[in-house]
PDB file of C-alpha atoms in Angstrom:
ATOM      1  CA  MET A  93     -26.274  46.458 -21.159  1.00  0.00           C
ATOM      2  CA  THR A  94     -25.096  49.611 -19.393  1.00  0.00           C
ATOM      3  CA  ASP A  95     -27.620  51.220 -17.067  1.00  0.00           C
ATOM      4  CA  PRO A  96     -28.946  54.624 -18.137  1.00  0.00           C
ATOM      5  CA  ILE A  97     -27.252  57.602 -16.505  1.00  0.00           C
ATOM      6  CA  LEU A  98     -30.529  59.535 -16.720  1.00  0.00           C
ATOM      7  CA  GLU A  99     -34.040  58.114 -16.867  1.00  0.00           C
ATOM      8  CA  LEU A 100     -37.568  59.474 -16.721  1.00  0.00           C
ATOM      9  CA  LYS A 101     -40.352  57.070 -15.785  1.00  0.00           C
ATOM     10  CA  ASP A 102     -43.942  58.163 -16.474  1.00  0.00           C
ATOM     11  CA  VAL A 103     -43.230  61.768 -15.501  1.00  0.00           C
ATOM     12  CA  HIS A 104     -46.131  64.212 -15.244  1.00  0.00           C
ATOM     13  CA  SER A 105     -45.606  67.913 -14.584  1.00  0.00           C
ATOM     14  CA  GLY A 106     -47.035  71.289 -15.453  1.00  0.00           C
ATOM     15  CA  TYR A 107     -47.809  74.835 -14.488  1.00  0.00           C
ATOM     16  CA  GLY A 108     -50.800  74.996 -12.182  1.00  0.00           C
ATOM     17  CA  SER A 109     -53.806  73.679 -14.058  1.00  0.00           C
ATOM     18  CA  ILE A 110     -51.798  73.353 -17.291  1.00  0.00           C
ATOM     19  CA  LYS A 111     -50.508  69.790 -17.662  1.00  0.00           C
ATOM     20  CA  ALA A 112     -47.399  70.097 -19.813  1.00  0.00           C
ATOM     21  CA  LEU A 113     -45.986  66.565 -19.450  1.00  0.00           C
ATOM     22  CA  LYS A 114     -48.410  63.643 -19.500  1.00  0.00           C
ATOM     23  CA  GLY A 115     -46.324  60.581 -18.800  1.00  0.00           C
ATOM     24  CA  ILE A 116     -42.872  61.154 -20.312  1.00  0.00           C
ATOM     25  CA  SER A 117     -40.527  58.154 -20.215  1.00  0.00           C
ATOM     26  CA  LEU A 118     -37.042  58.250 -21.720  1.00  0.00           C
ATOM     27  CA  ARG A 119     -33.530  56.933 -21.167  1.00  0.00           C
ATOM     28  CA  VAL A 120     -30.122  58.467 -21.758  1.00  0.00           C
ATOM     29  CA  TYR A 121     -27.051  56.240 -21.616  1.00  0.00           C
ATOM     30  CA  PRO A 122     -23.510  57.334 -20.700  1.00  0.00           C
ATOM     31  CA  GLY A 123     -21.676  59.044 -23.540  1.00  0.00           C
ATOM     32  CA  GLU A 124     -24.740  59.559 -25.728  1.00  0.00           C
ATOM     33  CA  VAL A 125     -26.094  62.675 -27.374  1.00  0.00           C
ATOM     34  CA  VAL A 126     -29.875  62.365 -27.282  1.00  0.00           C
ATOM     35  CA  ALA A 127     -32.174  64.876 -28.970  1.00  0.00           C
ATOM     36  CA  ILE A 128     -35.719  65.816 -28.025  1.00  0.00           C
ATOM     37  CA  ILE A 129     -37.613  67.329 -30.947  1.00  0.00           C
ATOM     38  CA  GLY A 130     -41.165  68.554 -31.343  1.00  0.00           C
ATOM     39  CA  ALA A 131     -43.294  71.577 -32.095  1.00  0.00           C
ATOM     40  CA  ASN A 132     -43.427  74.728 -29.972  1.00  0.00           C
ATOM     41  CA  GLY A 133     -45.356  74.039 -26.773  1.00  0.00           C
ATOM     42  CA  ALA A 134     -44.972  70.260 -27.048  1.00  0.00           C
ATOM     43  CA  GLY A 135     -43.192  69.982 -23.695  1.00  0.00           C
ATOM     44  CA  LYS A 136     -39.537  69.828 -24.739  1.00  0.00           C
ATOM     45  CA  SER A 137     -38.201  72.565 -22.468  1.00  0.00           C
ATOM     46  CA  THR A 138     -40.548  71.514 -19.670  1.00  0.00           C
ATOM     47  CA  THR A 139     -38.917  68.090 -19.793  1.00  0.00           C
ATOM     48  CA  LEU A 140     -35.517  69.627 -19.031  1.00  0.00           C
ATOM     49  CA  MET A 141     -36.983  71.958 -16.387  1.00  0.00           C
ATOM     50  CA  THR A 142     -38.619  68.959 -14.708  1.00  0.00           C
ATOM     51  CA  ILE A 143     -35.379  66.977 -14.729  1.00  0.00           C
ATOM     52  CA  CYS A 144     -33.740  69.911 -12.942  1.00  0.00           C
ATOM     53  CA  GLY A 145     -36.575  70.307 -10.449  1.00  0.00           C
ATOM     54  CA  ILE A 146     -37.397  73.862 -11.552  1.00  0.00           C
ATOM     55  CA  VAL A 147     -40.786  72.462 -12.539  1.00  0.00           C
ATOM     56  CA  LYS A 148     -41.779  69.820  -9.997  1.00  0.00           C
ATOM     57  CA  ALA A 149     -42.745  66.337 -11.146  1.00  0.00           C
ATOM     58  CA  GLU A 150     -46.282  65.632  -9.939  1.00  0.00           C
ATOM     59  CA  ARG A 151     -46.042  61.928 -10.744  1.00  0.00           C
ATOM     60  CA  GLY A 152     -43.345  59.550 -11.911  1.00  0.00           C
ATOM     61  CA  GLN A 153     -39.620  59.422 -11.274  1.00  0.00           C
ATOM     62  CA  VAL A 154     -36.580  61.327 -12.490  1.00  0.00           C
ATOM     63  CA  ILE A 155     -33.582  59.026 -11.932  1.00  0.00           C
ATOM     64  CA  TYR A 156     -29.961  60.144 -12.228  1.00  0.00           C
ATOM     65  CA  LYS A 157     -27.155  57.600 -11.757  1.00  0.00           C
ATOM     66  CA  GLY A 158     -29.617  55.238 -10.091  1.00  0.00           C
ATOM     67  CA  GLN A 159     -30.902  57.840  -7.616  1.00  0.00           C
ATOM     68  CA  VAL A 160     -34.406  59.346  -7.663  1.00  0.00           C
ATOM     69  CA  ILE A 161     -33.816  63.104  -7.704  1.00  0.00           C
ATOM     70  CA  ASN A 162     -37.398  64.425  -7.831  1.00  0.00           C
ATOM     71  CA  THR A 163     -37.196  65.933  -4.348  1.00  0.00           C
ATOM     72  CA  LEU A 164     -33.700  67.431  -4.583  1.00  0.00           C
ATOM     73  CA  LEU A 165     -33.307  71.198  -4.755  1.00  0.00           C
ATOM     74  CA  PRO A 166     -32.260  72.392  -8.236  1.00  0.00           C
ATOM     75  CA  GLU A 167     -29.095  74.012  -6.882  1.00  0.00           C
ATOM     76  CA  LYS A 168     -27.872  70.634  -5.594  1.00  0.00           C
ATOM     77  CA  LEU A 169     -27.804  69.004  -9.022  1.00  0.00           C
ATOM     78  CA  PRO A 170     -24.614  70.626 -10.408  1.00  0.00           C
ATOM     79  CA  THR A 171     -22.701  69.170  -7.439  1.00  0.00           C
ATOM     80  CA  LEU A 172     -23.859  65.727  -8.640  1.00  0.00           C
ATOM     81  CA  GLY A 173     -22.731  66.325 -12.216  1.00  0.00           C
ATOM     82  CA  LEU A 174     -26.057  67.332 -13.779  1.00  0.00           C
ATOM     83  CA  CYS A 175     -26.152  70.833 -15.269  1.00  0.00           C
ATOM     84  CA  GLN A 176     -28.484  72.728 -17.602  1.00  0.00           C
ATOM     85  CA  VAL A 177     -27.810  75.491 -20.110  1.00  0.00           C
ATOM     86  CA  PRO A 178     -31.240  77.142 -20.118  1.00  0.00           C
ATOM     87  CA  GLU A 179     -33.103  78.610 -23.051  1.00  0.00           C
ATOM     88  CA  GLY A 180     -32.224  82.278 -23.417  1.00  0.00           C
ATOM     89  CA  ARG A 181     -28.673  81.844 -22.040  1.00  0.00           C
ATOM     90  CA  ARG A 182     -29.357  83.484 -18.609  1.00  0.00           C
ATOM     91  CA  ILE A 183     -25.815  84.702 -18.085  1.00  0.00           C
ATOM     92  CA  PHE A 184     -25.127  87.438 -15.528  1.00  0.00           C
ATOM     93  CA  PRO A 185     -25.094  90.555 -17.747  1.00  0.00           C
ATOM     94  CA  ARG A 186     -23.282  92.898 -15.336  1.00  0.00           C
ATOM     95  CA  LEU A 187     -20.544  90.429 -14.485  1.00  0.00           C
ATOM     96  CA  THR A 188     -17.513  89.951 -16.707  1.00  0.00           C
ATOM     97  CA  VAL A 189     -16.887  86.829 -18.742  1.00  0.00           C
ATOM     98  CA  MET A 190     -14.304  85.727 -16.175  1.00  0.00           C
ATOM     99  CA  GLU A 191     -16.723  86.332 -13.278  1.00  0.00           C
ATOM    100  CA  ASN A 192     -19.462  84.345 -15.029  1.00  0.00           C
ATOM    101  CA  LEU A 193     -17.065  81.420 -15.447  1.00  0.00           C
ATOM    102  CA  ARG A 194     -15.972  81.580 -11.833  1.00  0.00           C
ATOM    103  CA  LEU A 195     -19.610  81.438 -10.741  1.00  0.00           C
ATOM    104  CA  GLY A 196     -19.937  78.225 -12.734  1.00  0.00           C
ATOM    105  CA  ALA A 197     -17.338  76.760 -10.389  1.00  0.00           C
ATOM    106  CA  PHE A 198     -19.060  78.111  -7.261  1.00  0.00           C
ATOM    107  CA  TYR A 199     -19.310  74.705  -5.570  1.00  0.00           C
ATOM    108  CA  ARG A 200     -15.775  73.638  -6.386  1.00  0.00           C
ATOM    109  CA  LYS A 201     -12.805  73.934  -4.025  1.00  0.00           C
ATOM    110  CA  ASP A 202     -10.006  72.810  -6.379  1.00  0.00           C
ATOM    111  CA  THR A 203      -8.630  76.287  -7.093  1.00  0.00           C
ATOM    112  CA  ASP A 204      -5.797  75.203  -9.382  1.00  0.00           C
ATOM    113  CA  GLU A 205      -8.102  73.017 -11.467  1.00  0.00           C
ATOM    114  CA  ILE A 206     -10.630  75.854 -11.719  1.00  0.00           C
ATOM    115  CA  LEU A 207      -7.963  78.093 -13.252  1.00  0.00           C
ATOM    116  CA  LYS A 208      -7.029  75.312 -15.701  1.00  0.00           C
ATOM    117  CA  ASP A 209     -10.683  74.877 -16.682  1.00  0.00           C
ATOM    118  CA  ILE A 210     -11.068  78.615 -17.277  1.00  0.00           C
ATOM    119  CA  GLN A 211      -8.071  78.474 -19.617  1.00  0.00           C
ATOM    120  CA  LYS A 212      -9.619  75.438 -21.303  1.00  0.00           C
ATOM    121  CA  ALA A 213     -12.824  77.446 -21.819  1.00  0.00           C
ATOM    122  CA  TYR A 214     -10.799  80.203 -23.479  1.00  0.00           C
ATOM    123  CA  GLU A 215      -9.109  77.637 -25.699  1.00  0.00           C
ATOM    124  CA  MET A 216     -12.477  76.143 -26.652  1.00  0.00           C
ATOM    125  CA  PHE A 217     -14.085  79.560 -27.120  1.00  0.00           C
ATOM    126  CA  PRO A 218     -11.262  81.970 -28.128  1.00  0.00           C
ATOM    127  CA  ILE A 219     -13.612  84.962 -28.311  1.00  0.00           C
ATOM    128  CA  LEU A 220     -14.308  84.564 -24.572  1.00  0.00           C
ATOM    129  CA  GLY A 221     -10.594  84.786 -23.857  1.00  0.00           C
ATOM    130  CA  GLU A 222     -10.401  87.984 -25.880  1.00  0.00           C
ATOM    131  CA  ARG A 223     -13.322  89.421 -23.916  1.00  0.00           C
ATOM    132  CA  LYS A 224     -12.667  87.987 -20.469  1.00  0.00           C
ATOM    133  CA  ASN A 225     -12.878  91.414 -18.798  1.00  0.00           C
ATOM    134  CA  GLN A 226     -15.969  92.486 -20.748  1.00  0.00           C
ATOM    135  CA  GLU A 227     -19.415  92.457 -19.138  1.00  0.00           C
ATOM    136  CA  GLY A 228     -21.562  89.525 -20.285  1.00  0.00           C
ATOM    137  CA  GLY A 229     -24.431  91.784 -21.280  1.00  0.00           C
ATOM    138  CA  THR A 230     -22.298  93.514 -23.913  1.00  0.00           C
ATOM    139  CA  LEU A 231     -21.581  90.266 -25.780  1.00  0.00           C
ATOM    140  CA  SER A 232     -23.438  89.258 -28.926  1.00  0.00           C
ATOM    141  CA  GLY A 233     -26.125  86.570 -28.731  1.00  0.00           C
ATOM    142  CA  GLY A 234     -23.738  83.940 -30.047  1.00  0.00           C
ATOM    143  CA  GLU A 235     -21.012  84.953 -27.613  1.00  0.00           C
ATOM    144  CA  GLN A 236     -23.496  84.817 -24.728  1.00  0.00           C
ATOM    145  CA  GLN A 237     -24.476  81.287 -25.780  1.00  0.00           C
ATOM    146  CA  MET A 238     -20.824  80.299 -25.795  1.00  0.00           C
ATOM    147  CA  LEU A 239     -20.433  81.817 -22.322  1.00  0.00           C
ATOM    148  CA  ALA A 240     -23.502  79.972 -21.040  1.00  0.00           C
ATOM    149  CA  ILE A 241     -22.092  76.645 -22.259  1.00  0.00           C
ATOM    150  CA  ALA A 242     -18.614  77.424 -20.919  1.00  0.00           C
ATOM    151  CA  ARG A 243     -20.079  78.398 -17.539  1.00  0.00           C
ATOM    152  CA  ALA A 244     -21.966  75.084 -17.375  1.00  0.00           C
ATOM    153  CA  LEU A 245     -18.769  73.188 -18.220  1.00  0.00           C
ATOM    154  CA  MET A 246     -17.126  74.783 -15.179  1.00  0.00           C
ATOM    155  CA  THR A 247     -19.330  72.508 -13.047  1.00  0.00           C
ATOM    156  CA  LYS A 248     -17.562  69.515 -14.692  1.00  0.00           C
ATOM    157  CA  PRO A 249     -20.878  67.914 -15.680  1.00  0.00           C
ATOM    158  CA  LYS A 250     -21.411  64.240 -16.374  1.00  0.00           C
ATOM    159  CA  VAL A 251     -24.716  65.103 -18.070  1.00  0.00           C
ATOM    160  CA  LEU A 252     -25.273  68.419 -19.834  1.00  0.00           C
ATOM    161  CA  LEU A 253     -28.829  69.530 -20.611  1.00  0.00           C
ATOM    162  CA  LEU A 254     -28.954  71.975 -23.528  1.00  0.00           C
ATOM    163  CA  ASP A 255     -32.154  73.929 -24.146  1.00  0.00           C
ATOM    164  CA  GLU A 256     -32.450  75.495 -27.618  1.00  0.00           C
ATOM    165  CA  PRO A 257     -28.759  76.361 -28.116  1.00  0.00           C
ATOM    166  CA  SER A 258     -29.358  77.674 -31.663  1.00  0.00           C
ATOM    167  CA  LEU A 259     -32.248  79.996 -30.775  1.00  0.00           C
ATOM    168  CA  GLY A 260     -31.916  83.405 -32.414  1.00  0.00           C
ATOM    169  CA  LEU A 261     -28.396  82.849 -33.727  1.00  0.00           C
ATOM    170  CA  ALA A 262     -26.973  83.333 -37.215  1.00  0.00           C
ATOM    171  CA  PRO A 263     -26.333  80.076 -39.141  1.00  0.00           C
ATOM    172  CA  ILE A 264     -22.536  80.421 -39.013  1.00  0.00           C
ATOM    173  CA  ILE A 265     -22.649  80.845 -35.215  1.00  0.00           C
ATOM    174  CA  VAL A 266     -25.065  77.912 -34.890  1.00  0.00           C
ATOM    175  CA  GLN A 267     -22.582  75.671 -36.699  1.00  0.00           C
ATOM    176  CA  GLN A 268     -19.805  76.796 -34.355  1.00  0.00           C
ATOM    177  CA  ILE A 269     -21.991  75.996 -31.335  1.00  0.00           C
ATOM    178  CA  PHE A 270     -22.812  72.524 -32.636  1.00  0.00           C
ATOM    179  CA  ASN A 271     -19.164  71.832 -33.437  1.00  0.00           C
ATOM    180  CA  ILE A 272     -18.419  72.617 -29.790  1.00  0.00           C
ATOM    181  CA  ILE A 273     -21.264  70.353 -28.618  1.00  0.00           C
ATOM    182  CA  ASP A 274     -19.758  67.515 -30.652  1.00  0.00           C
ATOM    183  CA  ARG A 275     -16.331  68.230 -29.182  1.00  0.00           C
ATOM    184  CA  ILE A 276     -17.649  68.277 -25.596  1.00  0.00           C
ATOM    185  CA  ASN A 277     -19.235  64.891 -26.164  1.00  0.00           C
ATOM    186  CA  LYS A 278     -16.347  63.233 -27.987  1.00  0.00           C
ATOM    187  CA  GLU A 279     -13.349  64.678 -26.129  1.00  0.00           C
ATOM    188  CA  ASP A 280     -14.737  64.904 -22.597  1.00  0.00           C
ATOM    189  CA  GLY A 281     -17.202  62.007 -22.822  1.00  0.00           C
ATOM    190  CA  THR A 282     -19.964  64.273 -21.521  1.00  0.00           C
ATOM    191  CA  THR A 283     -23.465  62.873 -21.972  1.00  0.00           C
ATOM    192  CA  ILE A 284     -25.782  65.415 -23.602  1.00  0.00           C
ATOM    193  CA  LEU A 285     -29.570  65.719 -23.662  1.00  0.00           C
ATOM    194  CA  LEU A 286     -30.420  68.279 -26.311  1.00  0.00           C
ATOM    195  CA  VAL A 287     -33.681  70.145 -26.843  1.00  0.00           C
ATOM    196  CA  GLU A 288     -33.608  71.913 -30.186  1.00  0.00           C
ATOM    197  CA  GLN A 289     -36.210  73.527 -32.440  1.00  0.00           C
ATOM    198  CA  ASN A 290     -34.057  72.830 -35.503  1.00  0.00           C
ATOM    199  CA  ALA A 291     -34.870  69.131 -35.789  1.00  0.00           C
ATOM    200  CA  ASN A 292     -32.491  68.501 -38.686  1.00  0.00           C
ATOM    201  CA  LEU A 293     -29.553  69.981 -36.801  1.00  0.00           C
ATOM    202  CA  ALA A 294     -30.490  68.185 -33.581  1.00  0.00           C
ATOM    203  CA  LEU A 295     -30.776  64.757 -35.182  1.00  0.00           C
ATOM    204  CA  GLN A 296     -27.509  65.189 -37.079  1.00  0.00           C
ATOM    205  CA  ALA A 297     -25.787  65.913 -33.753  1.00  0.00           C
ATOM    206  CA  ALA A 298     -27.461  63.100 -31.823  1.00  0.00           C
ATOM    207  CA  THR A 299     -27.177  59.335 -31.681  1.00  0.00           C
ATOM    208  CA  ARG A 300     -30.851  58.852 -30.765  1.00  0.00           C
ATOM    209  CA  GLY A 301     -33.936  61.002 -30.626  1.00  0.00           C
ATOM    210  CA  TYR A 302     -37.350  61.305 -29.039  1.00  0.00           C
ATOM    211  CA  VAL A 303     -40.336  63.076 -30.588  1.00  0.00           C
ATOM    212  CA  VAL A 304     -42.590  64.890 -28.108  1.00  0.00           C
ATOM    213  CA  GLU A 305     -46.157  65.861 -29.003  1.00  0.00           C
ATOM    214  CA  THR A 306     -48.561  67.462 -26.518  1.00  0.00           C
ATOM    215  CA  GLY A 307     -46.570  66.313 -23.518  1.00  0.00           C
ATOM    216  CA  GLN A 308     -46.050  62.701 -24.587  1.00  0.00           C
ATOM    217  CA  ILE A 309     -43.331  60.730 -26.375  1.00  0.00           C
ATOM    218  CA  THR A 310     -44.815  59.615 -29.683  1.00  0.00           C
ATOM    219  CA  LEU A 311     -41.696  58.197 -31.326  1.00  0.00           C
ATOM    220  CA  GLU A 312     -38.229  57.017 -30.333  1.00  0.00           C
ATOM    221  CA  ASP A 313     -35.518  55.828 -32.714  1.00  0.00           C
ATOM    222  CA  ASP A 314     -31.912  56.237 -33.726  1.00  0.00           C
ATOM    223  CA  SER A 315     -31.214  59.552 -35.416  1.00  0.00           C
ATOM    224  CA  THR A 316     -30.575  58.108 -38.872  1.00  0.00           C
ATOM    225  CA  SER A 317     -33.979  56.417 -38.887  1.00  0.00           C
ATOM    226  CA  LEU A 318     -35.744  59.541 -37.614  1.00  0.00           C
ATOM    227  CA  LEU A 319     -34.091  61.670 -40.300  1.00  0.00           C
ATOM    228  CA  ALA A 320     -35.292  59.210 -42.943  1.00  0.00           C
ATOM    229  CA  ASN A 321     -38.839  58.923 -41.541  1.00  0.00           C
ATOM    230  CA  PRO A 322     -41.314  60.546 -43.998  1.00  0.00           C
ATOM    231  CA  LYS A 323     -43.608  61.697 -41.173  1.00  0.00           C
ATOM    232  CA  ILE A 324     -40.729  63.365 -39.353  1.00  0.00           C
ATOM    233  CA  ARG A 325     -39.487  64.963 -42.553  1.00  0.00           C
ATOM    234  CA  ALA A 326     -42.952  66.328 -43.292  1.00  0.00           C
ATOM    235  CA  ALA A 327     -43.695  67.535 -39.765  1.00  0.00           C
ATOM    236  CA  TYR A 328     -40.330  68.904 -38.632  1.00  0.00           C
ATOM    237  CA  LEU A 329     -37.973  69.178 -41.591  1.00  0.00           C
ATOM    238  CA  GLY A 330     -40.243  71.240 -43.848  1.00  0.00           C
ATOM    239  CA  GLU A 331     -40.663  68.647 -46.606  1.00  0.00           C
TER     240      GLU A 331
END
């Protein structure tokens, strides 16, 4: 069997005296879309922040492509092919769309390929092409989410970490975002680890899923089985 491209082994982390993760273990294999679902405060976003080193793992190992990355600086990870789209978008509001995209390629030296990837971003997100000279802060919430994803893609990631991509967006925009997520996975072969409050949407997009409760994995299964699980439907799908 193929080795996982990303693996967490008994990872503990938190914020001072608050222990957010209490022994998280999970695996993500190349080409997968894996969803992490759970209630607010369960530790979903902290899992992604710990993978990226923004929250430091106190115990356990974060392994990417066979290498333990716990001690690496967060800014080094995009150069290795691991990139996060954080909750809340976090684009640069006073920079234009074009400037935001160029910053996504900050570590790259292949100028011609960068220009091609910017054009690809405009093809994938036509509204960004229309607004390439507009400041990021003047975009709508949905457009900012598109820009945040496009900026991350400029790093040419092997693994893309998506934190709450549907948060605060209208349903029609959410569907557009998830169509793009599917396209990124299928066309580019990008592996995706998805944290999403909308469990139904997340599991429909994913091949497998993990349920996080109070900082621990309580269930792991393929998405079809999780969607059919009565406990999951009652707890997270409003039934």
